[in-house]
XYZ file of C-alpha atoms in Angstrom:
723
model
C 152.415 137.344 86.725
C 155.777 134.610 86.933
C 152.540 132.161 88.266
C 150.529 133.015 85.196
C 153.126 132.794 82.995
C 154.262 129.475 84.244
C 151.208 127.987 83.969
C 150.401 129.172 80.619
C 154.178 127.923 79.800
C 152.985 124.634 81.360
C 150.026 123.876 79.483
C 151.651 124.848 76.729
C 154.575 122.734 76.695
C 151.602 119.109 77.730
C 149.868 120.769 74.520
C 150.241 117.754 72.411
C 148.804 115.900 75.111
C 145.953 117.978 75.897
C 144.590 117.657 72.298
C 145.584 114.227 71.491
C 144.754 112.220 74.610
C 141.005 113.934 75.071
C 140.511 113.953 71.153
C 140.682 109.816 72.078
C 138.961 110.129 74.521
C 136.248 111.813 71.832
C 136.665 109.334 69.518
C 135.509 106.440 72.013
C 132.828 108.169 73.205
C 131.140 108.789 70.363
C 131.840 105.203 69.286
C 130.284 103.992 72.738
C 127.089 106.421 72.079
C 126.282 106.332 68.314
C 123.580 104.177 69.105
C 121.989 105.414 72.306
C 118.485 104.718 72.440
C 116.405 108.350 71.932
C 113.981 109.036 74.850
C 110.000 109.684 74.509
C 107.612 111.695 76.835
C 104.272 111.556 77.606
C 102.436 113.805 79.797
C 99.106 114.381 81.137
C 97.368 116.931 83.333
C 94.595 116.272 86.359
C 92.164 118.652 87.267
C 91.336 117.717 91.269
C 89.167 120.757 92.713
C 90.489 119.606 96.130
C 91.363 123.172 97.046
C 88.956 125.373 95.108
C 85.718 123.159 94.748
C 82.612 124.002 96.974
C 81.584 121.851 100.078
C 77.834 121.415 100.540
C 77.360 124.425 102.847
C 79.004 126.717 100.235
C 82.334 127.124 101.702
C 85.158 127.200 98.974
C 87.805 123.918 99.455
C 88.531 122.532 102.866
C 90.891 122.278 105.701
C 93.255 119.232 104.361
C 92.534 119.860 100.045
C 96.678 120.097 100.508
C 96.684 116.880 102.680
C 94.602 115.073 99.890
C 96.463 116.103 96.913
C 99.559 115.274 98.737
C 97.350 111.830 99.136
C 96.463 111.975 95.627
C 100.034 112.198 93.918
C 101.221 109.042 96.752
C 98.343 107.149 95.688
C 99.480 107.768 91.856
C 102.954 106.108 93.013
C 102.337 103.407 95.527
C 103.053 99.993 94.030
C 99.601 98.839 94.178
C 98.785 101.145 91.715
C 102.265 100.816 89.544
C 101.360 96.995 89.750
C 97.722 97.192 88.289
C 99.277 99.205 85.729
C 102.275 97.029 84.445
C 100.281 93.950 84.267
C 97.721 95.656 81.620
C 100.603 97.120 79.970
C 102.130 93.759 79.469
C 98.477 92.582 78.453
C 98.307 95.546 75.551
C 101.695 94.832 74.279
C 101.092 91.219 74.293
C 98.060 91.839 72.785
C 98.730 94.023 69.762
C 102.932 93.309 69.531
C 103.355 93.329 65.960
C 107.139 92.078 65.670
C 107.647 93.288 62.108
C 105.722 96.153 62.489
C 106.001 99.679 65.161
C 102.508 100.473 66.396
C 100.794 102.451 68.839
C 101.613 99.905 71.742
C 105.276 98.602 71.253
C 108.267 98.760 68.890
C 108.611 95.848 66.529
C 111.951 95.771 67.728
C 111.471 95.918 71.679
C 108.449 93.683 70.465
C 110.503 90.912 69.109
C 112.806 91.168 72.379
C 109.404 90.291 74.467
C 108.168 87.558 73.305
C 111.257 86.156 72.764
C 111.071 86.234 76.494
C 107.668 84.983 77.443
C 107.443 81.733 78.091
C 104.869 79.274 76.269
C 102.336 78.743 79.911
C 102.125 82.595 79.988
C 101.483 83.216 76.559
C 98.614 80.961 76.514
C 96.953 83.293 79.447
C 96.648 86.295 76.576
C 93.143 86.093 74.786
C 93.366 88.617 72.017
C 90.130 90.180 71.958
C 89.937 91.226 75.431
C 92.207 93.163 77.382
C 89.889 92.184 80.592
C 89.970 88.631 80.564
C 93.458 88.674 79.554
C 94.590 90.692 82.713
C 92.294 88.397 85.341
C 94.400 84.972 84.014
C 97.348 87.095 84.252
C 96.422 88.457 87.905
C 95.659 84.662 88.876
C 98.794 83.312 87.523
C 101.406 86.168 89.214
C 102.673 84.533 92.527
C 105.307 85.977 94.393
C 108.055 83.109 93.891
C 111.375 82.890 92.082
C 109.567 80.612 89.575
C 107.148 82.817 88.087
C 107.730 84.276 85.501
C 105.940 87.895 85.805
C 106.684 88.559 89.646
C 109.822 88.323 87.918
C 109.024 90.442 85.398
C 107.322 93.234 87.514
C 111.037 93.073 89.491
C 113.332 93.465 86.816
C 111.861 94.175 83.876
C 112.549 97.870 82.207
C 108.797 98.525 81.270
C 107.226 96.796 83.452
C 109.217 96.475 86.971
C 107.261 98.309 89.006
C 110.495 99.941 90.745
C 111.607 101.268 87.339
C 108.277 102.470 86.145
C 108.628 104.987 89.531
C 111.690 105.794 88.858
C 110.877 107.787 85.506
C 107.588 108.696 86.831
C 107.148 112.319 87.822
C 103.912 113.570 89.410
C 104.014 117.218 90.882
C 101.179 119.794 91.739
C 101.527 123.134 89.502
C 102.035 125.966 91.121
C 100.087 124.710 94.677
C 96.840 124.896 92.256
C 94.076 122.230 91.479
C 96.371 121.064 88.909
C 98.573 117.540 89.025
C 100.777 116.937 85.972
C 101.816 113.532 85.502
C 104.895 112.461 82.945
C 106.758 109.613 81.702
C 109.785 108.713 79.943
C 110.939 105.455 78.104
C 112.805 104.998 74.997
C 109.447 102.991 73.549
C 106.419 105.983 72.539
C 104.540 103.193 72.577
C 104.995 102.223 76.087
C 105.302 105.984 77.559
C 102.083 106.409 76.032
C 100.024 103.385 77.227
C 102.098 103.341 80.349
C 100.525 107.251 80.797
C 96.878 106.188 79.739
C 96.473 102.987 82.225
C 98.026 105.221 84.929
C 94.881 107.090 84.428
C 92.165 105.012 84.527
C 93.804 102.772 87.220
C 94.505 105.377 89.827
C 91.087 107.234 89.362
C 89.879 104.024 90.175
C 91.975 103.704 93.019
C 91.057 106.913 94.402
C 87.701 106.638 94.183
C 88.274 103.207 95.994
C 89.716 104.272 98.665
C 88.065 108.388 99.235
C 84.965 107.185 98.789
C 84.896 103.201 99.784
C 84.098 103.925 103.749
C 81.390 106.200 103.172
C 79.910 103.575 100.198
C 79.969 100.647 102.606
C 78.355 102.773 105.833
C 75.679 104.141 103.150
C 74.777 100.325 102.209
C 74.872 99.060 106.121
C 72.211 102.063 106.359
C 70.401 101.215 103.723
C 70.224 97.470 104.607
C 68.992 98.700 108.153
C 66.721 100.842 107.493
C 65.095 98.416 105.301
C 65.268 96.406 108.095
C 64.060 98.249 110.547
C 61.180 99.545 108.293
C 59.837 96.339 107.052
C 59.809 95.214 110.665
C 57.880 98.322 111.911
C 55.545 97.199 108.983
C 54.905 94.054 110.701
C 54.410 95.476 113.966
C 52.110 97.769 112.681
C 50.273 95.407 110.742
C 50.368 92.918 113.724
C 48.616 96.378 116.111
C 45.969 96.637 113.312
C 45.460 92.841 113.096
C 44.919 93.108 116.885
C 42.544 95.554 116.854
C 40.072 94.056 114.738
C 40.225 90.985 116.124
C 39.362 92.793 119.147
C 36.993 95.209 117.633
C 39.436 98.492 119.314
C 39.237 101.939 117.307
C 40.333 104.321 119.483
C 40.835 102.776 122.964
C 41.026 105.613 124.846
C 37.673 106.664 123.733
C 36.473 103.173 124.256
C 37.610 103.583 127.394
C 36.403 106.539 128.639
C 32.879 106.354 127.026
C 32.756 102.855 129.197
C 33.703 105.093 132.802
C 30.803 107.415 131.331
C 28.597 104.650 130.846
C 29.834 102.697 134.337
C 29.080 106.235 136.010
C 25.347 106.777 134.132
C 24.372 103.680 135.300
C 26.015 104.110 138.717
C 24.072 107.028 139.048
C 20.814 105.544 136.936
C 21.174 102.838 139.894
C 21.826 104.449 142.558
C 18.341 107.339 141.564
C 16.031 103.753 141.418
C 17.147 102.210 144.588
C 15.898 105.701 146.192
C 12.715 105.335 144.035
C 12.543 101.657 144.983
C 12.850 102.502 148.687
C 10.201 105.463 148.132
C 7.948 103.816 146.106
C 7.643 100.530 148.778
C 7.879 102.732 151.429
C 4.647 104.862 150.299
C 3.373 101.148 149.226
C 3.292 100.244 152.949
C 2.168 103.543 154.213
C -1.040 103.489 151.578
C -1.631 99.805 152.519
C -1.923 100.454 156.103
C -4.635 103.585 155.193
C -6.475 101.139 152.464
C -6.560 97.837 155.497
C -8.384 95.015 154.339
C -9.276 96.641 150.784
C -5.248 96.073 149.855
C -5.639 92.637 150.866
C -8.537 92.164 149.089
C -7.026 93.469 145.450
C -3.803 91.930 145.670
C -5.509 88.941 146.634
C -7.407 88.962 143.114
C -5.503 86.261 141.118
C -6.627 88.712 137.836
C -5.411 91.221 139.716
C -2.030 89.381 140.199
C -1.620 88.098 136.456
C -2.200 91.439 135.171
C 0.777 92.795 137.319
C 2.798 89.968 136.461
C 2.491 91.043 133.341
C 3.189 94.835 133.575
C 5.966 93.989 135.447
C 7.385 91.457 132.469
C 6.729 94.348 129.889
C 8.343 96.891 132.084
C 11.544 94.203 132.093
C 11.185 94.068 128.315
C 10.709 97.540 127.975
C 14.037 98.589 130.354
C 15.900 95.902 128.617
C 14.771 97.180 125.179
C 15.743 100.776 125.687
C 18.975 99.204 127.105
C 19.676 97.753 123.889
C 18.564 100.675 122.318
C 20.954 102.759 124.087
C 24.115 100.729 123.552
C 23.565 100.527 119.606
C 23.356 104.439 119.521
C 19.494 104.240 118.949
C 20.132 102.653 115.366
C 18.663 99.752 116.306
C 14.897 99.800 114.225
C 13.773 96.273 115.548
C 14.563 97.328 118.726
C 12.703 100.298 118.292
C 9.760 98.256 117.191
C 10.209 95.668 119.506
C 9.742 98.867 122.245
C 6.724 100.448 120.595
C 5.069 97.362 120.987
C 5.913 96.157 124.828
C 4.926 99.802 125.416
C 1.637 99.510 123.713
C 1.163 96.132 126.059
C 1.976 97.745 128.865
C -0.174 100.817 128.454
C -3.011 98.184 127.421
C -2.391 95.945 131.002
C -2.475 99.108 132.895
C -5.579 100.151 131.866
C -6.911 96.509 132.521
C -5.398 97.093 136.015
C -7.264 100.389 136.676
C -10.519 98.488 135.565
C -10.333 95.808 137.236
C -9.227 97.680 140.260
C -12.392 99.581 139.563
C -14.485 96.790 139.769
C -13.521 95.182 142.739
C -13.632 98.957 144.294
C -16.707 99.667 143.229
C -18.173 101.238 146.148
C -16.902 104.632 147.090
C -16.156 105.529 150.503
C -13.666 107.068 152.696
C -10.767 105.829 154.719
C -10.927 106.427 158.111
C -9.111 109.389 157.958
C -11.877 110.695 155.540
C -9.949 110.023 152.511
C -11.705 108.902 149.833
C -10.721 105.005 149.308
C -10.667 105.539 145.378
C -8.363 108.076 145.527
C -6.001 105.971 147.507
C -6.318 102.883 145.695
C -5.777 104.678 142.451
C -2.634 105.875 144.169
C -1.418 102.654 145.833
C -1.734 101.255 142.054
C 0.168 103.586 140.681
C 3.255 103.171 142.987
C 2.696 99.568 142.471
C 3.376 100.330 139.238
C 6.004 102.429 139.943
C 7.349 99.682 142.347
C 7.032 96.971 138.928
C 8.727 99.373 136.362
C 11.398 100.843 139.271
C 12.315 96.724 139.650
C 12.359 96.204 135.946
C 14.256 99.040 135.083
C 16.925 98.157 138.376
C 16.950 94.567 137.276
C 17.930 96.034 133.686
C 20.304 97.767 135.009
C 22.261 95.396 137.037
C 22.486 93.554 134.063
C 23.829 96.122 132.584
C 26.165 96.554 135.582
C 27.242 92.724 134.654
C 27.489 93.724 130.806
C 30.086 96.649 132.027
C 32.322 94.993 134.252
C 32.651 91.954 131.385
C 33.830 95.350 129.485
C 36.480 95.868 131.632
C 37.605 92.138 132.341
C 37.680 92.457 128.466
C 39.493 95.801 127.834
C 41.666 95.496 130.581
C 44.277 93.135 129.131
C 43.595 94.529 125.705
C 45.629 98.123 127.168
C 48.485 96.364 128.627
C 49.115 94.838 124.936
C 47.878 97.505 122.903
C 50.633 99.841 125.424
C 53.499 96.915 125.088
C 53.038 97.096 121.197
C 53.025 100.297 121.215
C 56.454 100.376 122.960
C 57.692 97.910 120.344
C 56.512 99.980 117.115
C 57.875 102.905 119.120
C 61.300 101.236 119.936
C 61.224 100.336 115.945
C 60.250 103.405 114.723
C 63.015 105.387 117.149
C 65.558 103.071 115.891
C 63.811 103.233 111.828
C 64.330 107.628 112.478
C 68.061 107.018 113.388
C 69.135 104.782 111.292
C 67.192 107.186 108.131
C 68.818 109.966 110.158
C 72.396 108.981 109.830
C 71.772 107.743 106.248
C 71.116 111.189 105.220
C 74.127 112.210 107.179
C 76.380 109.936 105.421
C 74.805 111.052 101.973
C 75.271 114.080 102.898
C 78.875 113.412 103.779
C 79.138 111.665 100.452
C 78.244 115.013 98.523
C 80.712 117.350 100.660
C 83.352 114.532 99.896
C 82.639 114.891 96.327
C 82.112 118.770 95.969
C 85.510 119.042 98.166
C 87.171 116.886 96.371
C 85.616 116.932 93.066
C 85.418 114.146 90.444
C 88.709 113.932 89.039
C 89.343 114.991 85.409
C 91.833 114.783 82.766
C 92.341 118.065 81.181
C 94.900 117.140 78.715
C 95.268 113.581 77.797
C 98.311 112.027 76.930
C 99.381 112.599 73.251
C 101.322 109.352 71.590
C 104.970 110.875 71.262
C 106.097 111.372 67.900
C 109.774 112.939 68.490
C 111.891 111.604 70.866
C 113.764 114.251 73.631
C 116.907 116.149 72.242
C 119.541 113.473 73.528
C 122.603 114.776 75.901
C 124.943 112.614 72.772
C 126.647 116.195 72.533
C 126.600 117.123 76.500
C 128.618 113.390 76.657
C 131.147 113.496 74.137
C 131.952 117.771 75.741
C 132.020 116.507 78.498
C 133.839 113.279 77.927
C 136.515 115.565 76.028
C 136.490 118.156 79.141
C 136.691 115.260 81.390
C 139.914 113.797 79.515
C 141.758 117.430 79.470
C 141.330 118.128 82.885
C 142.487 114.994 83.525
C 145.530 114.795 81.888
C 146.016 118.336 83.213
C 145.555 117.449 86.594
C 148.107 114.213 85.763
C 150.719 116.445 84.507
C 149.870 118.915 86.936
C 150.791 116.365 89.867
C 154.024 115.407 87.467
C 155.028 118.973 87.890
C 154.192 119.744 91.580
C 156.119 116.602 92.312
C 158.977 116.467 89.734
C 162.499 117.773 91.476
C 163.719 118.230 87.780
C 165.424 121.799 87.382
C 164.024 122.392 83.594
C 163.823 125.882 83.768
C 164.618 129.710 85.614
C 161.427 129.077 87.779
C 161.469 125.814 89.345
C 165.573 126.044 89.553
C 165.278 129.034 91.665
C 162.075 127.275 93.348
C 163.911 124.173 94.366
C 167.474 125.403 95.080
C 166.362 128.811 95.964
C 169.530 130.085 94.171
C 168.928 132.709 91.267
C 169.708 131.459 87.584
C 172.237 133.443 85.533
C 170.619 132.072 82.364
C 170.446 128.654 80.631
C 172.400 127.103 77.491
C 170.455 125.111 74.616
C 170.140 121.390 73.917
C 171.153 121.051 70.634
C 168.097 120.313 68.566
C 168.484 116.685 66.248
C 165.218 117.202 63.744
C 163.142 120.424 63.674
C 166.202 122.937 64.403
C 168.769 121.709 64.120
C 169.674 124.256 61.393
C 169.843 126.661 64.331
C 171.636 124.772 66.930
C 175.098 126.985 65.961
C 173.109 130.174 66.079
C 171.277 129.803 69.557
C 174.520 128.581 70.685
C 175.974 132.245 69.970
C 173.275 133.740 71.635
C 173.004 131.765 75.206
C 176.607 132.176 75.047
C 176.644 135.901 74.610
C 174.002 136.446 76.917
C 176.333 134.370 79.310
C 179.249 137.274 78.834
C 177.241 139.710 79.248
C 175.719 138.761 82.481
C 179.308 137.769 83.755
C 181.247 140.727 81.999
C 179.870 143.689 84.237
C 180.667 141.536 87.704
C 184.275 141.968 86.878
C 186.358 144.837 87.514
C 189.861 146.254 86.750
C 192.683 145.892 89.399
C 191.567 142.974 90.615
C 192.216 139.398 89.916
C 188.755 138.592 87.706
C 187.939 134.875 88.618
C 184.882 133.031 87.445
C 184.383 129.344 89.304
C 182.644 126.981 87.228
C 180.587 124.098 90.399
C 179.548 121.299 89.345
C 177.896 118.380 91.992
C 178.329 115.506 89.267
C 179.880 115.029 86.533
C 178.272 115.280 82.638
C 176.855 118.826 83.011
C 178.737 120.514 80.749
C 181.698 122.958 82.645
C 184.345 121.694 80.416
C 182.178 122.606 77.287
C 180.715 125.805 78.514
C 184.570 126.914 79.887
C 185.569 126.169 76.164
C 183.156 128.331 74.537
C 183.615 131.427 76.810
C 187.480 131.074 76.793
C 187.334 131.215 72.885
C 184.359 134.205 72.981
C 186.208 136.384 75.422
C 189.541 135.731 73.400
C 187.747 136.762 70.078
C 186.486 139.689 71.884
C 189.800 140.809 73.147
C 189.850 139.421 76.726
C 192.678 137.548 78.490
C 191.849 134.342 79.319
C 192.994 131.750 81.360
C 191.314 128.323 81.617
C 192.201 126.483 84.652
C 190.772 122.550 84.245
C 191.000 119.860 87.131
C 193.126 116.459 86.406
C 194.914 119.036 83.820
C 195.898 122.124 85.350
C 195.761 120.513 88.698
C 194.922 117.243 90.376
C 191.732 117.012 92.448
C 193.973 115.302 95.251
C 196.915 116.582 95.382
C 197.778 118.433 98.649
C 198.435 121.975 96.625
C 195.342 121.980 95.546
C 193.314 121.096 98.678
C 195.253 123.434 100.929
C 194.968 126.312 97.974
C 195.016 129.648 99.797
C 195.045 131.862 96.084
C 194.763 131.313 92.435
C 198.318 131.385 92.268
C 198.814 128.113 94.080
C 197.137 126.435 90.948
C 198.566 128.672 88.294
C 201.816 130.953 89.705
C 202.284 132.669 86.728
C 198.551 133.877 85.984
C 198.642 137.639 85.307
C 196.464 140.195 87.375
C 194.771 141.124 83.730
C 193.742 137.759 82.820
C 190.419 136.500 83.927
C 190.133 133.044 85.606
C 187.901 130.920 84.454
C 188.479 127.814 86.936
C 186.680 124.421 85.871
C 186.511 122.645 89.953
C 185.897 118.879 90.015
C 182.066 117.404 91.028
C 181.100 118.329 94.271
C 179.605 115.141 95.446
C 183.026 113.081 94.888
C 185.927 116.202 96.481
C 186.303 119.557 98.252
C 186.811 122.517 97.278
C 188.755 125.177 99.680
C 187.408 127.656 100.958
C 189.434 130.826 100.403
C 189.738 129.563 96.453
C 185.474 129.824 96.972
C 185.795 133.261 98.143
C 188.672 134.480 96.104
C 186.078 133.486 93.073
C 184.213 136.769 91.578
C 181.178 134.536 90.274
C 180.804 130.886 91.527
C 178.857 129.578 88.954
C 176.963 126.363 89.655
C 176.527 124.637 86.520
C 173.890 122.140 85.888
C 171.774 120.018 83.218
C 168.294 121.573 82.553
C 167.162 118.140 82.383
C 168.493 116.689 85.801
C 167.000 115.826 89.044
C 167.799 118.200 92.026
C 168.905 114.870 94.425
C 168.967 115.721 98.233
C 172.670 115.273 98.426
C 172.774 117.724 95.471
C 171.052 120.504 97.353
C 173.223 118.981 100.857
C 176.369 120.042 99.058
C 174.631 123.683 97.800
C 173.875 124.358 101.080
C 177.854 123.379 102.768
C 178.661 125.690 99.735
C 177.013 128.609 100.350
C 177.724 128.178 103.868
C 181.525 128.875 103.542
C 180.956 131.275 100.957
C 181.284 134.425 102.460
C 179.705 136.632 99.561
C 176.928 134.716 99.074
C 175.294 137.098 96.311
C 178.367 136.137 94.073
C 176.459 132.240 93.712
C 174.846 131.729 90.619
C 172.847 128.620 89.022
C 173.214 127.966 85.511
C 171.464 125.266 83.548
C 173.104 123.576 80.280
C 170.690 121.425 77.623
C 167.762 123.849 78.668
C 164.927 123.449 76.287
C 163.992 126.422 73.932
C 161.469 128.437 75.991
C 163.660 128.337 79.558
C 166.665 130.219 76.917
C 164.295 132.198 74.987
C 163.856 133.534 78.906
C 166.847 134.748 79.036
C 167.822 135.629 75.212
C 164.539 136.793 73.593
C 162.898 134.881 70.828
C 165.404 132.419 69.209
C 164.777 131.551 65.097
C 163.164 130.614 63.083
C 161.277 133.781 63.264
C 158.224 132.347 61.541
C 155.020 134.267 61.895
C 153.894 131.270 64.102
C 156.468 131.283 66.174
C 156.557 135.033 66.579
C 152.931 134.649 67.559
C 153.153 132.275 69.661
C 156.590 134.439 71.623
C 153.951 137.057 71.305
C 151.960 135.010 73.726
C 153.939 133.743 76.071
C 155.006 137.186 76.894
C 151.355 138.555 76.945
C 151.464 140.648 74.281
C 148.109 140.484 73.636
C 147.607 143.293 72.120
C 151.071 144.453 70.851
C 151.970 144.776 67.803
C 155.529 143.966 67.207
C 158.257 144.843 64.627
C 159.464 143.065 61.511
C 162.690 142.486 61.453
C 162.950 138.900 62.959
C 161.800 136.660 59.826
């Protein structure tokens, strides 16, 4: 409790410093913040759909949705995005700024400052009716050199500096949702609003380019390859069609199959003809042997021979016409007519041969075997006709075999060429299908990205800020006041802790370790001057009240007044005590050095009893002995121990030096009764005196209240006798 009261007393003592110095700091802070800039806020909300969006397969969101949102938030704050925003913002301000009137782009005051700093060559880049052209001009003008105005503008300007924009830009995801909130603050409402508006446009395009740019490039590549392969495939197929038309190929496999079948049929027919030819020749030879000279007669007939040649010619013609008709599938009317005509001629020629043969062999007689000659001649003639027919057909089939061989020669390279062309077309077609499949996969990937990340959509577009943020000026003023208060208290607290001025009871006892018996007030020269005598009397009575109980009857009572140096008020205090005690009827003898004894006198130095100093002192008299300063003189141990009370008198407003403490310790070491040593403070402040004597006059209501509070009487109701 003493510590708490000490702190309260300490604060009360420095109360004027705690009031005046913080007030001065408050006034200075108020003056410095009187033109404090107003801050405007603008924000926008973006829906991304990256978490709750749907994929192509119908699943919700994506495994890397949170990563995509983080990437998007970083893209918003990248230097590349902010760089474009800053240049476009500068272009808008220069295009639409008005030095005489605030508008939705920049205030007039800030535009005047900006316009004054922009050089003429940069102003020439501004196209008043085209923001896009202005931006392109600024991009072309900007160079990363020290002398380039735009490079410096984007480095340090408070509105267009990249770092300055980034530091005031806040991007955050709302509760792990699909929504991103972007806010920006500036001391210009137009700058604030347009920065957010441009940012919405720029970062959306940046994100689309980064997110879908690679996929779009891949899709474009696959589209080019698909078109190229399709054209190559079309060229190859057209070339195959032209080749087929040129070589009259409808179905190569079927045609070659029919050719093989035709060859097999031809081989079979030829073999059959050769067997028939051999049989016919053998039969003719047999019949000729049977006929003998008759056959020679018939054969030697010129007309017969001519008719046989005609029949052979007609047989050959009919055979050839049949082949021609069969090659054309029986759909050649001319060949059919020629064949019919040749067959009629053959029938006529055959009939003539038979008639002529009959004329030659008019007689009917038998052969050596008994067979009629006419029958043999008919059979012989029939075999001759059959032989000629067979020879004609065999000659036709030989021609047919030659044609088939030509067909083989014709079709053999065609097959290899067609296979090569088919392989080429198949290779191109396989590449085409693979590229088409890759194109579809890339497009599917693009759609999946669009569904999983969605198209960025502005839910809440930025609104032009009409009202500025509440300034923290009051907090600054309050903080300044509190800081000044704390610093002032801390400064005096440090002084209080380091200060070795005795000042009051608590400090004195903490420094000297000797109990304080009381305090004598310092005379007031202004406010309480008329109460000096009353206060002094109260302090004197208090001292007398605490001293007298220590004195006892039947012994010599001695009050030793001691001090470490001069000017502490021992003499005044001794005289006042003597006068007061004598006024109340006590016998008092006051002894003072240099008056009643000398500090350098051997009688004082070697004194064993008070009678060595004052031989006529009476036992019933209270001796008040004022000793010389301890720092300059010594006191015999006998005199010290003879004292009923040893009162160390010192000023409260002095510094307790190391030499004082040393003298005090030496004095304590020579005392037999340690409890006889006390401290008494003179020149003390009112609060120090009040601790011993109670409240001092004047007893005004304010003083009564202050005293009650100092005594922790927070809810007490005091008597009103002190008014």
